[in-house]
XYZ file of C-alpha atoms in Angstrom:
575
model
C -29.601 -0.215 33.128
C -33.786 -1.959 31.721
C -33.709 -5.171 32.957
C -34.909 -5.870 28.894
C -30.814 -5.528 28.274
C -30.895 -8.830 29.195
C -33.062 -10.485 27.447
C -31.025 -9.035 24.280
C -27.909 -10.214 26.209
C -29.328 -14.107 25.850
C -30.800 -13.415 22.716
C -26.804 -11.966 20.854
C -25.059 -14.885 23.031
C -27.696 -17.743 21.754
C -26.946 -16.622 17.804
C -30.468 -15.772 17.679
C -32.563 -14.385 14.702
C -34.756 -12.611 17.031
C -36.278 -12.672 21.286
C -40.073 -13.291 21.069
C -42.015 -12.837 24.097
C -45.811 -13.655 24.202
C -48.135 -13.174 26.892
C -48.974 -16.513 28.296
C -45.834 -18.016 27.305
C -42.135 -18.796 27.579
C -39.841 -16.005 27.065
C -37.922 -17.720 23.703
C -35.416 -17.231 20.803
C -35.449 -18.151 16.913
C -32.541 -19.331 16.183
C -32.667 -20.854 12.764
C -36.265 -20.870 12.193
C -36.915 -22.077 15.443
C -37.933 -21.196 18.658
C -35.766 -22.423 21.457
C -37.141 -21.613 25.551
C -35.237 -19.079 27.467
C -37.071 -19.576 30.595
C -38.971 -21.728 32.303
C -42.038 -19.812 33.136
C -44.482 -17.980 31.545
C -44.382 -14.268 31.439
C -47.424 -12.768 32.208
C -49.235 -9.079 29.946
C -47.725 -6.828 33.074
C -44.328 -7.713 33.071
C -44.201 -7.940 29.033
C -45.651 -3.654 29.447
C -43.810 -3.377 31.954
C -40.266 -4.438 30.305
C -41.186 -2.152 26.991
C -42.339 1.341 29.291
C -38.833 1.231 30.362
C -37.733 1.115 27.579
C -39.714 3.771 25.516
C -39.213 7.010 24.539
C -41.430 9.823 22.472
C -44.412 7.808 20.402
C -43.787 4.953 21.865
C -44.412 5.518 25.370
C -47.293 7.034 24.491
C -48.447 3.633 22.938
C -47.951 1.641 25.127
C -49.467 4.049 27.690
C -52.709 3.864 26.298
C -52.287 0.475 25.395
C -51.313 0.282 21.918
C -48.918 -1.461 19.646
C -45.592 0.108 19.366
C -42.435 -0.239 17.694
C -39.407 1.049 18.709
C -35.980 1.420 18.552
C -33.224 0.464 21.488
C -29.115 0.542 21.335
C -27.445 -1.654 24.111
C -23.714 -2.620 24.223
C -25.025 -5.240 22.519
C -26.244 -3.851 19.697
C -28.953 -1.953 18.187
C -32.532 -3.229 17.600
C -35.876 -3.155 17.281
C -38.564 -3.643 18.706
C -42.173 -4.067 18.172
C -45.071 -4.836 20.490
C -48.144 -5.896 19.027
C -51.648 -6.837 20.275
C -53.675 -10.027 19.645
C -56.984 -9.327 21.266
C -56.142 -8.683 24.716
C -52.391 -9.850 24.549
C -48.802 -9.077 23.944
C -46.472 -10.206 20.895
C -43.701 -8.721 21.024
C -40.703 -9.202 18.809
C -37.163 -7.917 18.858
C -34.533 -8.111 15.823
C -31.005 -6.909 15.714
C -31.396 -4.044 13.475
C -32.589 -3.518 9.826
C -31.361 -0.406 8.668
C -33.679 1.269 7.136
C -36.318 0.327 9.440
C -33.547 1.803 12.703
C -33.056 5.241 9.589
C -37.371 5.138 10.268
C -37.787 4.560 13.552
C -34.967 6.818 14.927
C -36.523 10.619 13.471
C -39.017 9.676 16.650
C -36.046 9.876 19.447
C -34.972 13.099 20.689
C -33.241 14.299 23.849
C -36.246 16.709 25.140
C -38.918 14.112 25.098
C -36.634 11.830 27.585
C -37.523 12.848 31.402
C -34.505 14.224 33.182
C -33.783 11.522 35.344
C -33.813 8.762 33.011
C -31.467 7.680 31.332
C -31.606 8.396 27.640
C -32.556 5.020 25.590
C -32.292 4.445 21.737
C -30.249 5.334 18.808
C -30.954 9.375 18.627
C -29.967 10.122 21.958
C -27.011 8.535 22.220
C -26.516 10.406 19.200
C -26.910 13.274 21.042
C -26.233 12.865 24.257
C -22.749 14.002 25.503
C -20.642 11.392 26.241
C -20.200 11.067 30.284
C -16.445 11.625 31.244
C -14.383 8.450 32.448
C -14.845 7.848 36.618
C -11.914 8.678 38.179
C -9.405 6.254 39.520
C -9.508 5.438 42.805
C -5.815 6.857 44.731
C -3.293 3.918 44.715
C -3.743 3.219 48.095
C -6.824 0.471 49.240
C -10.197 0.575 47.049
C -12.433 2.706 49.122
C -14.973 3.483 46.677
C -18.382 4.353 46.559
C -20.976 1.160 46.207
C -21.105 -0.285 42.839
C -25.035 -1.575 43.455
C -27.258 1.169 41.661
C -31.165 -0.035 42.009
C -33.307 -2.262 39.840
C -36.321 -0.875 38.208
C -39.429 -1.613 39.706
C -40.542 -3.467 36.629
C -41.608 -7.026 38.028
C -38.762 -9.356 38.192
C -38.544 -12.027 34.837
C -39.022 -16.207 35.412
C -36.077 -17.347 36.350
C -33.608 -19.617 34.394
C -33.688 -22.542 36.286
C -30.259 -22.020 37.910
C -28.917 -22.319 34.278
C -26.067 -19.511 33.665
C -26.569 -20.477 29.351
C -29.168 -17.868 28.916
C -28.069 -15.424 31.469
C -30.997 -14.008 32.111
C -30.844 -14.299 35.940
C -28.111 -12.270 35.457
C -28.820 -9.075 36.762
C -26.140 -5.979 36.096
C -25.916 -3.369 38.493
C -24.086 -0.422 36.415
C -25.685 1.606 34.830
C -24.079 0.244 31.469
C -21.534 -1.797 30.436
C -18.865 1.649 30.175
C -19.197 2.158 34.302
C -18.051 -1.513 34.667
C -15.586 -1.459 31.888
C -14.527 1.815 33.793
C -14.459 -0.007 37.258
C -12.377 -3.226 35.984
C -10.244 -0.104 33.971
C -9.669 1.566 37.556
C -8.779 -2.411 38.931
C -6.118 -3.067 36.992
C -4.486 0.489 36.725
C -3.760 -0.413 40.065
C -2.696 -3.990 39.506
C -0.025 -1.718 37.511
C 1.244 0.809 40.159
C 1.561 -1.806 42.359
C 3.834 -3.931 40.940
C 1.753 -6.902 40.942
C 1.330 -9.758 38.218
C -1.852 -11.563 38.775
C -5.606 -8.976 40.059
C -7.736 -12.251 41.476
C -11.740 -11.290 41.415
C -13.852 -13.400 43.523
C -18.011 -13.863 44.780
C -17.504 -12.565 48.689
C -14.457 -11.490 48.620
C -12.401 -7.066 47.888
C -10.302 -7.499 44.775
C -7.421 -9.602 45.598
C -3.473 -8.724 43.824
C -0.603 -10.731 43.868
C 2.753 -9.025 44.732
C 5.934 -11.091 44.577
C 3.795 -14.490 44.698
C 2.205 -13.574 47.974
C -2.252 -12.577 48.004
C -2.836 -9.341 49.302
C -6.443 -9.020 49.509
C -7.135 -4.559 48.971
C -9.681 -2.798 51.257
C -13.305 -2.613 49.825
C -16.371 -4.165 50.245
C -16.512 -7.827 49.124
C -17.636 -7.915 45.085
C -21.471 -9.350 44.539
C -21.580 -11.193 41.523
C -24.285 -8.693 39.412
C -20.847 -6.719 39.806
C -17.835 -9.595 38.543
C -20.430 -11.016 35.843
C -20.563 -7.502 34.241
C -17.402 -6.354 34.833
C -16.080 -9.352 33.158
C -18.853 -8.741 30.480
C -17.746 -5.101 29.950
C -14.395 -6.141 27.817
C -15.487 -9.789 26.934
C -15.207 -10.264 22.791
C -18.284 -12.144 21.761
C -16.999 -15.106 21.057
C -15.165 -15.860 24.233
C -19.307 -14.463 25.885
C -20.478 -18.319 23.780
C -18.076 -20.154 24.637
C -18.384 -18.543 28.629
C -21.530 -19.529 28.483
C -21.488 -23.073 27.762
C -18.273 -24.192 29.040
C -17.705 -22.257 32.212
C -14.753 -20.997 31.374
C -12.916 -18.664 28.499
C -9.430 -17.093 28.309
C -8.272 -13.824 25.925
C -6.496 -10.442 25.720
C -7.177 -6.748 27.157
C -4.842 -3.874 26.527
C -4.970 -0.568 28.359
C -3.854 1.217 26.125
C -0.397 2.923 27.369
C -0.576 1.029 30.441
C -0.377 -3.546 29.874
C -1.892 -6.310 28.405
C -3.743 -8.443 30.559
C -4.330 -12.279 29.911
C -7.632 -13.038 31.357
C -9.145 -15.969 32.484
C -13.200 -16.105 33.079
C -14.501 -18.972 34.691
C -16.937 -19.944 37.693
C -16.712 -21.639 40.911
C -18.900 -22.707 43.552
C -19.483 -19.397 44.348
C -20.637 -18.477 41.219
C -17.937 -16.585 38.585
C -14.098 -15.686 39.434
C -11.467 -13.552 37.096
C -7.729 -13.853 36.952
C -6.132 -10.916 35.041
C -2.518 -11.303 33.930
C -0.469 -8.615 33.700
C 1.572 -8.691 30.885
C 4.184 -5.271 30.035
C 3.271 -2.893 27.484
C 7.537 -2.960 26.683
C 8.806 -5.955 25.151
C 11.788 -7.345 27.966
C 14.788 -8.071 26.652
C 17.807 -10.903 27.067
C 19.788 -8.572 28.743
C 17.051 -7.527 31.166
C 16.437 -10.645 31.758
C 19.711 -11.981 32.376
C 19.687 -14.450 30.000
C 23.281 -16.314 29.424
C 25.163 -15.908 26.693
C 25.000 -20.237 25.535
C 20.781 -19.580 25.563
C 21.454 -16.339 23.527
C 22.835 -18.477 21.111
C 20.279 -20.568 20.771
C 18.693 -18.011 18.930
C 20.911 -17.528 15.846
C 20.608 -21.279 14.916
C 18.796 -22.425 12.038
C 16.323 -25.158 12.748
C 16.570 -27.837 15.523
C 13.824 -27.615 18.528
C 14.391 -25.144 21.706
C 11.839 -25.350 24.566
C 11.564 -23.692 27.864
C 9.249 -24.881 30.533
C 8.937 -24.903 33.792
C 5.226 -24.548 36.006
C 2.563 -22.374 35.715
C 3.392 -18.699 36.411
C 6.870 -19.301 36.175
C 7.282 -16.775 33.311
C 8.333 -18.784 30.799
C 6.394 -16.320 28.099
C 8.683 -13.641 29.739
C 11.759 -15.420 28.691
C 10.707 -16.194 25.526
C 9.759 -12.665 24.564
C 13.112 -12.417 25.524
C 14.190 -14.589 23.101
C 11.687 -13.623 20.411
C 12.900 -9.870 20.924
C 16.857 -10.828 20.374
C 15.588 -12.934 17.076
C 14.159 -9.467 16.011
C 16.809 -7.305 16.759
C 19.635 -9.736 15.479
C 18.368 -11.489 12.444
C 16.558 -10.691 9.310
C 14.029 -13.860 9.117
C 10.009 -13.925 9.306
C 8.891 -14.844 12.808
C 5.102 -16.943 13.034
C 3.991 -16.981 16.657
C 0.991 -18.609 17.724
C -0.340 -18.207 21.034
C -3.549 -18.667 23.372
C -3.942 -15.121 24.043
C -1.598 -13.416 22.653
C 0.562 -12.129 25.157
C 3.305 -9.926 24.376
C 2.959 -7.356 20.874
C 5.375 -7.388 18.631
C 6.801 -4.770 16.657
C 8.962 -5.529 13.168
C 12.654 -4.655 13.541
C 14.483 -6.787 11.487
C 12.233 -9.339 11.197
C 8.943 -10.397 10.050
C 7.008 -11.103 13.028
C 3.357 -12.784 12.285
C 1.714 -13.543 15.595
C -1.875 -15.622 15.589
C -4.266 -15.970 18.308
C -5.665 -19.434 18.379
C -9.540 -20.016 17.888
C -9.385 -15.806 17.100
C -7.071 -16.314 13.937
C -6.959 -19.663 13.489
C -8.612 -23.016 15.369
C -5.808 -24.714 17.008
C -2.134 -25.322 17.620
C -1.434 -28.465 15.423
C -3.952 -26.926 12.359
C -1.834 -23.498 12.723
C 1.628 -25.611 12.941
C 0.528 -26.978 10.211
C -0.749 -24.439 7.840
C 2.562 -21.962 8.789
C 4.751 -24.438 7.056
C 3.092 -23.436 3.736
C 3.724 -19.085 5.324
C 7.540 -19.063 3.854
C 8.670 -19.338 7.749
C 12.686 -19.366 9.365
C 11.440 -19.223 12.943
C 8.587 -20.479 14.535
C 7.121 -19.883 18.541
C 4.658 -22.238 19.488
C 2.519 -20.495 23.013
C 1.561 -24.498 24.166
C 2.101 -27.910 23.063
C -0.550 -29.303 24.178
C -1.514 -32.307 22.907
C 0.474 -35.184 20.934
C -0.031 -34.489 17.472
C 0.868 -30.708 18.018
C 4.056 -31.752 20.106
C 4.688 -34.219 17.101
C 4.075 -31.801 14.196
C 6.676 -29.635 16.222
C 9.192 -31.775 16.152
C 9.098 -32.511 12.320
C 8.959 -28.693 12.275
C 12.116 -28.584 13.880
C 13.548 -31.411 11.371
C 13.028 -29.801 8.684
C 14.980 -26.985 8.923
C 12.783 -24.841 11.339
C 14.377 -23.485 14.725
C 10.838 -24.172 16.551
C 10.605 -22.544 20.719
C 8.172 -24.324 22.430
C 7.033 -24.747 25.896
C 6.371 -27.760 28.374
C 4.980 -27.596 32.916
C 7.973 -29.395 33.021
C 10.382 -28.912 36.335
C 13.565 -30.440 34.998
C 15.176 -30.419 31.880
C 15.920 -34.141 31.899
C 12.273 -34.257 33.379
C 11.022 -32.597 29.585
C 12.325 -35.470 27.106
C 10.590 -37.920 28.881
C 7.436 -36.105 29.038
C 7.881 -35.402 25.501
C 8.442 -39.513 24.379
C 5.655 -40.603 27.554
C 3.031 -38.998 25.084
C 3.962 -41.307 22.973
C 2.345 -44.825 22.285
C 4.187 -47.600 22.961
C 5.145 -48.145 19.166
C 6.066 -44.704 17.962
C 8.198 -43.636 21.538
C 11.458 -45.378 19.018
C 11.227 -43.541 16.678
C 10.299 -40.132 18.690
C 12.892 -40.748 20.414
C 15.975 -40.716 17.548
C 13.690 -37.982 15.843
C 14.291 -35.912 18.870
C 17.781 -36.703 19.468
C 18.149 -34.792 16.643
C 16.210 -31.697 16.762
C 16.264 -31.382 20.514
C 18.908 -27.718 20.934
C 17.963 -26.871 24.047
C 15.736 -26.975 27.777
C 15.684 -23.853 29.885
C 13.835 -24.731 33.025
C 13.751 -22.421 35.277
C 11.140 -21.221 38.851
C 11.043 -18.103 40.083
C 12.560 -17.528 44.245
C 11.411 -14.564 45.984
C 14.089 -11.830 46.507
C 15.267 -10.429 50.257
C 13.934 -7.360 50.164
C 11.538 -8.237 47.891
C 10.423 -9.299 44.173
C 10.977 -12.409 42.157
C 14.467 -13.835 40.287
C 14.061 -16.876 37.886
C 16.595 -19.685 38.233
C 17.153 -21.583 35.515
C 18.091 -24.649 34.859
C 19.809 -25.768 31.373
C 20.587 -28.340 28.901
C 22.068 -27.906 25.678
C 22.555 -30.476 22.699
C 26.284 -32.140 22.845
C 27.041 -35.716 21.476
C 26.458 -37.567 25.264
C 23.736 -35.967 25.900
C 22.510 -36.988 21.802
C 23.285 -40.778 22.734
C 21.652 -40.527 25.860
C 18.115 -40.321 24.224
C 18.478 -41.723 22.163
C 19.284 -44.618 24.260
C 16.790 -44.438 26.664
C 18.925 -43.160 29.056
C 17.812 -39.687 30.049
C 18.026 -40.640 33.915
C 21.619 -40.189 33.833
C 21.569 -36.217 32.118
C 21.571 -34.471 35.188
C 25.314 -36.632 35.493
C 26.046 -34.968 32.331
C 25.477 -31.228 33.003
C 27.072 -31.760 36.428
C 29.800 -31.968 34.070
C 29.896 -29.976 30.994
C 29.241 -26.849 33.329
C 31.847 -24.647 30.885
C 29.959 -25.456 27.692
C 26.981 -23.648 29.724
C 24.873 -26.630 31.229
C 23.315 -25.220 35.017
C 21.898 -27.987 36.625
C 18.578 -26.296 38.896
C 20.434 -26.918 42.327
C 23.354 -24.308 40.699
C 21.506 -22.270 39.791
C 19.714 -22.034 43.547
C 22.827 -22.292 44.993
C 24.980 -19.266 42.988
C 21.449 -16.947 44.450
C 22.155 -18.278 47.892
C 25.680 -17.567 47.731
C 24.632 -14.191 46.056
C 22.663 -12.812 48.748
C 19.537 -12.264 46.982
C 17.558 -15.579 48.340
C 16.658 -17.537 51.450
C 18.641 -20.335 52.147
C 15.522 -21.907 52.970
C 13.339 -20.461 49.946
C 15.592 -22.151 47.792
C 15.477 -25.598 49.438
C 11.903 -24.997 48.606
C 12.252 -24.720 44.718
C 14.708 -27.474 44.952
C 13.541 -30.755 42.340
C 16.703 -33.143 44.082
C 16.562 -31.881 47.962
C 19.195 -34.532 49.597
C 21.599 -32.557 47.114
C 20.690 -29.430 47.044
C 21.298 -29.576 51.664
C 24.457 -31.016 50.913
C 25.677 -27.542 48.856
C 24.000 -25.807 51.716
C 25.859 -27.621 54.731
C 29.083 -27.088 52.353
C 28.676 -23.536 53.154
C 28.055 -24.083 56.605
C 24.441 -22.116 56.204
C 21.774 -23.643 58.661
C 20.065 -26.583 57.561
C 17.467 -27.076 60.390
C 14.090 -26.540 57.825
C 15.153 -29.408 55.834
C 15.907 -31.570 58.994
C 12.391 -33.587 58.749
C 13.247 -34.490 55.541
C 16.452 -36.636 56.747
C 14.257 -39.673 57.944
C 15.781 -40.868 60.934
C 16.452 -44.586 60.983
C 15.592 -44.595 65.124
C 12.147 -42.743 63.839
C 10.804 -44.496 61.383
C 8.101 -47.451 62.124
C 8.808 -50.730 62.186
C 6.773 -53.107 58.965
C 3.467 -53.170 59.981
C 3.711 -51.602 63.584
C 2.434 -48.078 64.798
C 4.354 -45.421 64.414
C 7.099 -44.302 66.558
C 6.523 -40.971 69.360
C 7.960 -37.700 68.098
C 10.707 -37.249 70.403
C 10.885 -34.208 72.443
C 11.652 -31.134 70.743
C 12.026 -32.647 67.376
C 11.511 -30.581 64.564
C 8.221 -31.087 62.761
C 7.501 -31.733 59.461
C 7.234 -28.544 57.426
C 9.755 -29.805 54.642
C 8.001 -33.155 54.015
C 4.742 -31.379 54.118
C 6.171 -28.989 50.883
C 7.119 -31.807 48.872
């Protein structure tokens, strides 16, 4: 990997018109006619000449060896460039610009693969056309990640001056692979390994080997720790240009990546105190169905409504996207309508069946959730899916859309059905809450709050709390008595409503989930402990949650010493 590539990458990421190197000056880029510095230390003529010789071929290489001006064409993973090296007296002045096709066509006639030494990588447009494509590296076996070192020694060219610790220009990021294809091939092999092992997430971070999340547990893989340079190379190899700019500016970005025939992945790139970090969430290549997800008939009926708001909620990683995918797939099979999904990024890809599916990605096909939701009303939709109801305006538009004769699916990060109603109303200013409460009471048709539990013997299962709209629930929302909703749910089981405790105890009764695991996922823990005791199950793991008067310290007094052999406050610490 030529070090000049880093300068060109910085030029592209800054949306610059040209890159300028001048003997004794700072490295600069030209943006809209203005020069901006990329480094804090001047670059010398010797450094400039060394950088040019590393990428030059043919006549351009001969001219530089003779200390004469040269013009060359050069291709990197960031694009095609024309580089002009001129002499102002004894000082070098270099300008690099993105591909001018007429000039590039003239220049590339000078390039021949035979002009290159055998050990030198083929640079330039003609070389890349003539050279046969190298076969993709064979992925390592699924058992571990024992691979040779990824680091490739850098060339002997003088080092570039540092950019002072700022990652925005990315000048201090030396890519350790021979090219972005090698970095991409290695990342692809890790993603394939993740799919083969049935893991949900792949974590990549500096000083650690690749880490897989398997059935909720982190598992470090065999192999050497990843370096800063290696991780930046892998991230950059698949990151769209828009996300490169966002990452340079904000230090984090979200995007999607697909391995054809393997799976799609939701990716997040960020920085922490050690350097770059990346997380990839596996999205199955095939759309899951409500039958596979064991979604109840009462929830399936929500897909046949003509208008209203249906929310799927739960903590991060609880499977909300998968449940929504199954519901949209049911709509796609059973109805003949227009479905618009607004996501960031697009996860499951739905093919048109009986419905027409329009999938839009925030920041790619639309500016924001709220702008896409406003535009959706003019796009003849029957059903709208909002990937995340992030802000007040998005929530407000979603409720209005549900009121105007559309079925709206959305997600929130809440843990209970009644808590979802409170969260929505509390987002609004006090003077609007009464109005929103009335609108929500009429438009809300169902809330599915779910959490994932570890199954006995491996795997995970979703415990779902289900709230359906009936006159009693509508009245409680309108009258601001949401604290009474759990009681209504308990007395309306025959209608398909399920509390989280009921869902959890059903898995315990069927032998799928350990009582302790179910207890840890319960929100209303005292009630769940009572359920376990009624079944004569061991609840010793929950004893520390039951505060005893003899153990409680007096007001203002010192804490009472624990009795010998008393249970440790395990459950209390987890609450």
